[in-house]
Tab-separated table of C-alpha atoms in Angstrom:
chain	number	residue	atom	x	y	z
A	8	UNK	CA	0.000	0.000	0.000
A	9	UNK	CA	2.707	2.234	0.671
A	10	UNK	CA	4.592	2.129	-2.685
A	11	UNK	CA	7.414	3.701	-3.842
A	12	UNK	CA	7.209	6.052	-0.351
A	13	UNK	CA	8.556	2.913	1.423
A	14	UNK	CA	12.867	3.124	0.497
A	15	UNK	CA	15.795	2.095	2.283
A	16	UNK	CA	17.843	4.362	4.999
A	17	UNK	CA	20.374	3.723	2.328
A	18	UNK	CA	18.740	5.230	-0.439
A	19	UNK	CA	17.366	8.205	2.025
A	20	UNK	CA	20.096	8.697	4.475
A	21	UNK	CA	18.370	11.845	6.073
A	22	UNK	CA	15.221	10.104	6.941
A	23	UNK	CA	14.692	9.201	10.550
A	24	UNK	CA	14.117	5.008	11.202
A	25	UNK	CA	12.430	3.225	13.978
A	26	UNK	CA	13.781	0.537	15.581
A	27	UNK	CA	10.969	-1.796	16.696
A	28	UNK	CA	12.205	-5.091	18.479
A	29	UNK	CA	11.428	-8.126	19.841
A	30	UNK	CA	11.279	-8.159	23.489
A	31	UNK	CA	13.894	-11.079	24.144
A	32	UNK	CA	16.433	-8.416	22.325
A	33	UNK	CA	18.509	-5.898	24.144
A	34	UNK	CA	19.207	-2.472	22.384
A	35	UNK	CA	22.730	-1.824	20.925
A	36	UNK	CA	24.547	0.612	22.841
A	37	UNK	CA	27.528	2.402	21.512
A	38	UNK	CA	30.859	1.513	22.362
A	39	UNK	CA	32.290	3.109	25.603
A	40	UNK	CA	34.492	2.406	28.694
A	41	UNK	CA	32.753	-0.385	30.945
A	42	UNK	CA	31.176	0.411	33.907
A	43	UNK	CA	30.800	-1.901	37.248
A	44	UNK	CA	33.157	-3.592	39.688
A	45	UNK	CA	36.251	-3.015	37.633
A	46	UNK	CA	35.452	0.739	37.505
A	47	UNK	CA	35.194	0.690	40.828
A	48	UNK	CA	37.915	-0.944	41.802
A	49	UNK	CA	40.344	0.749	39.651
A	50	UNK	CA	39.051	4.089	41.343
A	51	UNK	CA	40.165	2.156	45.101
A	52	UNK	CA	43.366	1.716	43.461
A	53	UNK	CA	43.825	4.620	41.950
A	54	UNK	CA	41.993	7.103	44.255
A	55	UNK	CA	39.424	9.872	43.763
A	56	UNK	CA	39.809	13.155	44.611
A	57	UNK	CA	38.235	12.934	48.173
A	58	UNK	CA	40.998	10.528	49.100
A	59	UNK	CA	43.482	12.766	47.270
A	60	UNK	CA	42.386	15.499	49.746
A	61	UNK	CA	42.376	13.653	52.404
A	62	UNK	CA	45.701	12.609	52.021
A	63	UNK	CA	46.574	16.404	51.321
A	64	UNK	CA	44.912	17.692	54.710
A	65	UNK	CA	46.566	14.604	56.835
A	66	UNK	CA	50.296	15.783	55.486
A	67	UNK	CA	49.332	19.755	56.315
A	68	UNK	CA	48.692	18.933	59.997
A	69	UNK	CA	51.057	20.000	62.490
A	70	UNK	CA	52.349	18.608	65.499
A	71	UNK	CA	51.323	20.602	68.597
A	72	UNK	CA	54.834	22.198	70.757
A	73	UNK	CA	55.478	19.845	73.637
A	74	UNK	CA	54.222	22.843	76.229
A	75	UNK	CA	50.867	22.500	75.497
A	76	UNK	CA	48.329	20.105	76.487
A	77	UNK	CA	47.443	18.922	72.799
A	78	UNK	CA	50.842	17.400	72.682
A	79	UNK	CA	50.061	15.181	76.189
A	80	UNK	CA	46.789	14.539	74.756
A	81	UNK	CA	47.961	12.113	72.070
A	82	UNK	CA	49.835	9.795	74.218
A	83	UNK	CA	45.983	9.255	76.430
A	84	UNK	CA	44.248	8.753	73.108
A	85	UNK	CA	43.482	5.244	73.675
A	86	UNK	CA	40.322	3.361	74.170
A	87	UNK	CA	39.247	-0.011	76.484
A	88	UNK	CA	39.571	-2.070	74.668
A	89	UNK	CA	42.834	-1.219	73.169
A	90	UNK	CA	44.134	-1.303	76.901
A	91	UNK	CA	42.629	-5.000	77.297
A	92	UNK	CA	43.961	-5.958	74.551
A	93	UNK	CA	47.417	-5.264	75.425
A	94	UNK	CA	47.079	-6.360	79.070
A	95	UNK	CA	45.942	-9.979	78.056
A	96	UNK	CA	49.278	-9.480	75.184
A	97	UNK	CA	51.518	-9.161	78.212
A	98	UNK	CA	49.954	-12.238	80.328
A	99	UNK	CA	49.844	-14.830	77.338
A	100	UNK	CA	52.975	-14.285	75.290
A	101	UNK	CA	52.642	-15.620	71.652
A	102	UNK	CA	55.950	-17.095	70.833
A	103	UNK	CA	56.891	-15.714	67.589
A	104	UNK	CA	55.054	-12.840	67.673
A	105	UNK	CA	56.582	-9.378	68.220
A	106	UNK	CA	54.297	-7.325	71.160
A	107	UNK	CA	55.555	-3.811	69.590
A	108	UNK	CA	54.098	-4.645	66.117
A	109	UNK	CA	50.924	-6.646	67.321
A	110	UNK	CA	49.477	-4.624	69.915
A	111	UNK	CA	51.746	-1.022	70.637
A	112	UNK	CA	53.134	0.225	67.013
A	113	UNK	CA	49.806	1.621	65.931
A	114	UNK	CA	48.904	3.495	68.615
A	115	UNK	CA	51.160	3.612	71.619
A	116	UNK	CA	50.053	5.170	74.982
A	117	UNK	CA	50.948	6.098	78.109
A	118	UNK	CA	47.414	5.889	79.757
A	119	UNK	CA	48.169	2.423	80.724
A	120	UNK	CA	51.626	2.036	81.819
A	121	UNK	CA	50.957	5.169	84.124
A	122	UNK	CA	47.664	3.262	85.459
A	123	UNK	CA	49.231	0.020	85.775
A	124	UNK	CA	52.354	1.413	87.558
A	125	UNK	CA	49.982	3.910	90.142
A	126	UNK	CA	47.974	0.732	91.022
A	127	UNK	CA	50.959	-1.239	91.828
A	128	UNK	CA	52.265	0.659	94.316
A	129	UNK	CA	49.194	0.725	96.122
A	130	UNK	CA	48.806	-2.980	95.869
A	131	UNK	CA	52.584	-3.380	96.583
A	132	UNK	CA	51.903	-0.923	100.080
A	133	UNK	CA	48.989	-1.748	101.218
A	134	UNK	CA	49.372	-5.626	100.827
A	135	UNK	CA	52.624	-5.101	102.403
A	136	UNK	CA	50.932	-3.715	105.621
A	137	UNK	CA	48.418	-6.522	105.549
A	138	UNK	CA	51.155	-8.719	105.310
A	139	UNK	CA	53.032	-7.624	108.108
A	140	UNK	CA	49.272	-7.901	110.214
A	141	UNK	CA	48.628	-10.757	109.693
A	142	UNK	CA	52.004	-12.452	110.174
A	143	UNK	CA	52.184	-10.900	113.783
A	144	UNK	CA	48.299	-11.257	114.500
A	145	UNK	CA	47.513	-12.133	118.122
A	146	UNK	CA	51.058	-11.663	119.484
A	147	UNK	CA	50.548	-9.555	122.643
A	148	UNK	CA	53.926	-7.321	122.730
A	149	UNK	CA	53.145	-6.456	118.649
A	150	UNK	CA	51.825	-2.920	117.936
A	151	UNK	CA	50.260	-2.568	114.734
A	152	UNK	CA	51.141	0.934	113.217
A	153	UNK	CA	50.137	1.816	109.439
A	154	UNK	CA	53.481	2.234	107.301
A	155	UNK	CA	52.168	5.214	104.958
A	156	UNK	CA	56.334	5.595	104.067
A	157	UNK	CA	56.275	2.312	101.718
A	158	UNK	CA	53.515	4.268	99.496
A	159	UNK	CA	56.398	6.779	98.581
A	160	UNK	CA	58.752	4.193	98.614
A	161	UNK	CA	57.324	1.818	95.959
A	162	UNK	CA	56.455	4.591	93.853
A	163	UNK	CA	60.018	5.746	93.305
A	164	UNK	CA	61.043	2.385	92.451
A	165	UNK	CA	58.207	1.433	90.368
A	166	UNK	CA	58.312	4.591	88.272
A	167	UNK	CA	61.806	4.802	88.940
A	168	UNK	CA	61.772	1.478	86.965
A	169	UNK	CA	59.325	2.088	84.448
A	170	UNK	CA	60.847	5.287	82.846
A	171	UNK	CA	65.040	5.195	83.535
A	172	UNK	CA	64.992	0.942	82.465
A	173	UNK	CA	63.052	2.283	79.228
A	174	UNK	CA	65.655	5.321	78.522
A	175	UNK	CA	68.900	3.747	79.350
A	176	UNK	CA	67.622	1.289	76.926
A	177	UNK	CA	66.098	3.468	74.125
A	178	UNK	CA	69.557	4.910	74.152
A	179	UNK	CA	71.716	1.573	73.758
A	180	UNK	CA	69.524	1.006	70.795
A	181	UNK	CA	70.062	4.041	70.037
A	182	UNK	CA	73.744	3.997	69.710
A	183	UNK	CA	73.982	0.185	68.483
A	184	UNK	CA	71.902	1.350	65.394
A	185	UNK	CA	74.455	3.533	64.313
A	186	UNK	CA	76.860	1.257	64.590
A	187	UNK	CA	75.011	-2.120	63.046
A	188	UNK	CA	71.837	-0.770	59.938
A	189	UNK	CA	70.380	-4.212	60.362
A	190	UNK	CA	68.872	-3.336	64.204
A	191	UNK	CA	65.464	-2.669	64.525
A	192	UNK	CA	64.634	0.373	66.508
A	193	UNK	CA	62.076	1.090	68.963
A	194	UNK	CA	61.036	4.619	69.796
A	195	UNK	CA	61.503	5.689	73.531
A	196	UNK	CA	57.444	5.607	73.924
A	197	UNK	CA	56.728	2.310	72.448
A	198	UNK	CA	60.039	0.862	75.041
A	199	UNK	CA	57.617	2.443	77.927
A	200	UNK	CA	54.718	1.221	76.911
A	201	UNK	CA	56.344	-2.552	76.763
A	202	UNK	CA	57.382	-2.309	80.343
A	203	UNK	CA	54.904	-0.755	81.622
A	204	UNK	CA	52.061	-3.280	80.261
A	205	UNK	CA	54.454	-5.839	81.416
A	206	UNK	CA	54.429	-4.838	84.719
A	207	UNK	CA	50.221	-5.528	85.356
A	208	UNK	CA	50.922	-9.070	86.101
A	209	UNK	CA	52.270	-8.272	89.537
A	210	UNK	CA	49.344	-6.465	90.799
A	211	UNK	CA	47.651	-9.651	91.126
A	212	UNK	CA	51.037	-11.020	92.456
A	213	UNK	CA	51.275	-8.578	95.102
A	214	UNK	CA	47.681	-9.264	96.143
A	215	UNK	CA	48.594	-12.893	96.403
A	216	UNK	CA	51.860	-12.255	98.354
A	217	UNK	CA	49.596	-12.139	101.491
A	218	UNK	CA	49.569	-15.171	101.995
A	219	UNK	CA	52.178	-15.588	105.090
A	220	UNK	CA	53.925	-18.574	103.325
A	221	UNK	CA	56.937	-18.346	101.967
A	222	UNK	CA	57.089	-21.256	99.420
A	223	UNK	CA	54.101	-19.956	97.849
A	224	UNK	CA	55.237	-16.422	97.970
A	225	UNK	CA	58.391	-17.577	95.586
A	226	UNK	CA	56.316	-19.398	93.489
A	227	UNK	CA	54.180	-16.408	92.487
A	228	UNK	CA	57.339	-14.803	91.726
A	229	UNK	CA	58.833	-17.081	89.618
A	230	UNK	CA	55.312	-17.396	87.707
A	231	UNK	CA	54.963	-13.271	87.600
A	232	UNK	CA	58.821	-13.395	86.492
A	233	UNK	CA	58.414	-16.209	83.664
A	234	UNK	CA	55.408	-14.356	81.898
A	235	UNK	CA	56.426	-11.006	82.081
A	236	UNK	CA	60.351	-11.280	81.535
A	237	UNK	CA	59.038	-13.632	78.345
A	238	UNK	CA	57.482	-10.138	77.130
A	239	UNK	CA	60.221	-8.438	77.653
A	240	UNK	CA	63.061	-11.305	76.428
A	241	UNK	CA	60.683	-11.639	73.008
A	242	UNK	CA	60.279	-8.237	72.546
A	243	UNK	CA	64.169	-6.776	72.463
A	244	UNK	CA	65.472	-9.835	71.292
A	245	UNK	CA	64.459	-8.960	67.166
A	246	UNK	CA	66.073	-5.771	67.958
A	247	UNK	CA	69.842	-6.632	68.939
A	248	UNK	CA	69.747	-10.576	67.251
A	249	UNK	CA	71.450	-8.802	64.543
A	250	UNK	CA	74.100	-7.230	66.604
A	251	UNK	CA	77.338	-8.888	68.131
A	252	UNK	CA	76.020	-12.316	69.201
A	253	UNK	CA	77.543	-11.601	72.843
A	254	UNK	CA	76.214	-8.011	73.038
A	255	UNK	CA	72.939	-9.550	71.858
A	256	UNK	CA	72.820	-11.988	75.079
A	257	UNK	CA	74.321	-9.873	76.924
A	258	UNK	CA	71.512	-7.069	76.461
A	259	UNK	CA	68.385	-9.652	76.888
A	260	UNK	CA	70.537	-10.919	80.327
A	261	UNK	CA	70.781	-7.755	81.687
A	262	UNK	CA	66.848	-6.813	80.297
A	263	UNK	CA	66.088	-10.109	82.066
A	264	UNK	CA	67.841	-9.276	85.575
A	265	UNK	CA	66.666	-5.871	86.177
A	266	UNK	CA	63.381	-7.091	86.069
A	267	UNK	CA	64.102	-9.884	88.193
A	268	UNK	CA	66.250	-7.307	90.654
A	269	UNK	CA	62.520	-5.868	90.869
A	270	UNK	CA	60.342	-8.443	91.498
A	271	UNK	CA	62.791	-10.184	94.234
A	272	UNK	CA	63.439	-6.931	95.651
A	273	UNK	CA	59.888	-5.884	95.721
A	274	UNK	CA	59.058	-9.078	97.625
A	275	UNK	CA	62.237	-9.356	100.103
A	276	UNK	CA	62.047	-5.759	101.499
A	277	UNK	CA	57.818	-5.136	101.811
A	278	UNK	CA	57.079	-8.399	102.545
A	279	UNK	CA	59.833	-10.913	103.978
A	280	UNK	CA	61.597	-8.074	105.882
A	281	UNK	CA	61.483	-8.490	109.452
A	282	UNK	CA	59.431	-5.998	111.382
A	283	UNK	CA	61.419	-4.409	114.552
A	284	UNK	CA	58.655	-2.987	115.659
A	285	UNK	CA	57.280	-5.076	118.444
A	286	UNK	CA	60.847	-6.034	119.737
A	287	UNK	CA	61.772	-3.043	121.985
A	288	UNK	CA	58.331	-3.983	123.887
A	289	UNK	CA	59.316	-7.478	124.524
A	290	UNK	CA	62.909	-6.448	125.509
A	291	UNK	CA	62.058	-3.821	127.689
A	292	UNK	CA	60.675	-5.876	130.265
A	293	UNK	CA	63.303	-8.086	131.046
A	294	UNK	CA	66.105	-5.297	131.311
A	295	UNK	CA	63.927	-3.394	133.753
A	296	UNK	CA	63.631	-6.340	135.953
A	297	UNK	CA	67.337	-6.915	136.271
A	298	UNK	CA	68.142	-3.364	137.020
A	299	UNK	CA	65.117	-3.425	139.696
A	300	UNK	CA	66.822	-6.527	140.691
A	301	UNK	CA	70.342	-4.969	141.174
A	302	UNK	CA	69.536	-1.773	142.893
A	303	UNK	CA	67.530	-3.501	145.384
């Protein structure tokens, strides 16, 4: 019916067509870059602009100076569970595993070495008093009188401990790493945060200490001394192995024996020391008597 009106687009190219098809078929599309999952992870690899910016802002941030409190502020920014996660890293040592780079490399703190360290003195004082109670208890010459002096006392060696151990050992690594490349090096606040988190394990120690028996007493030690000096040992050991093999042994002994020097010490002079205290009482007595005894 339509005739000679009815020609091909190739015969009219002006003319406009229209495509009517089937509904199984799928338009043709022209030919262009594909779109999807591999766009989008070429763009992760890659970047966008937001992350470009991002990246941009991060390197144009400046330190705060060390007078003001913004400086302090990044060494508390540390959450619970970080600070449980590194406690139960310093009771169950993983052998193989490096503490610095599993739990205090990312984000190393100081809230919970200077926690840990506060509540071991008081543990350390005040168990030491109730130590010394109940080891005289019911004696008739004793005279119980609070010791507040081993509260100062534990505190300068604890933090004593916890910072000039840390610094005097910061700077051997210090010095050793310019002589050897191959030593790995530990920044002064990740070596604090290592001995301080290693130290938590004798709060419960010092709780347990007492108990008025000796045996037992030097058992908790040695248990306290074998988990915590295991931190330590497989900790600094990746950073001297590569050192003088003698220096290298010679730095984990010496690592090894300060923090034994602390936990023995700790235990001989707040717990085993003798207390003088009821002595004069019982002595007194007896001398009076025999000078009563005389002038009569």
């Amino acid at each position: 019916e339509f005739g000679n009106e009815a020609t091909t687009p190739a015969e009219n190219p002006g003319a406009t067509t229209i495509n009517i098809e089937g509904p199984g078929e799928s338009p043709t599309r022209p030919p262009g870059p594909p779109r999807g999952s591999g766009g989008e992870e070429d763009d992760e690899l890659l970047g966008n602009d937001d992350s470009d910016k991002t990246e941009l802002l991060a390197g144009q941030k400046k330190s705060s100076p060390f007078w003001t409190f913004e400086y302090y502020q990044t060494f508390f920014d540390v959450d619970t569970y970080q600070v449980f996660d590194r406690i139960k890293g310093s009771l169950l040592p993983i052998p193989g595993k490096n503490f610095v780079r599993l739990y205090i490399r990312s984000n190393p703190d100081l809230y919970g070495p200077f926690w840990i360290c506060a509540t071991l003195v008081f543990a350390i004082a005040i168990s030491g008093n109730l130590s010394n109670f109940l080891i005289h208890l019911g004696e008739r010459t004793y005279h119980y009188v609070p010791e507040f002096r081993k509260v100062s006392i534990a505190a300068t060696i604890i933090y004593a401990y916890a910072w000039l151990v840390p610094l005097a050992l910061w700077g051997f690594l210090m010095w050793r790493n310019s002589k050897v490349m191959n030593i790995v090096s530990y920044s002064f606040l990740e070596i604090v945060c290592v001995y301080g988190y290693s130290l938590f394990i004798y709060i419960p120690t010092a709780v347990l200490w007492i108990i008025p028996q000796k045996a037992v007493r030097w058992i908790l030690v040695m248990v306290a001394l074998g988990f915590s000096g295991s931190v330590l040992a497989m900790t600094f050991w990746p950073a001297v192995r590569e050192d003088n093999r003698r220096i290298a042994l010679a730095t984990i002994v010496t690592i090894v024996l300060l923090h034994t020097l602390l936990s023995v010490g700790c235990l001989a002079y707040f717990f085993d020391a003798p207390e003088m205290d009821h002595l004069p009482t019982a002595t007194a007595a007896p001398n009076q008597t025999v000078a009563a005894a005389k002038a009569s």
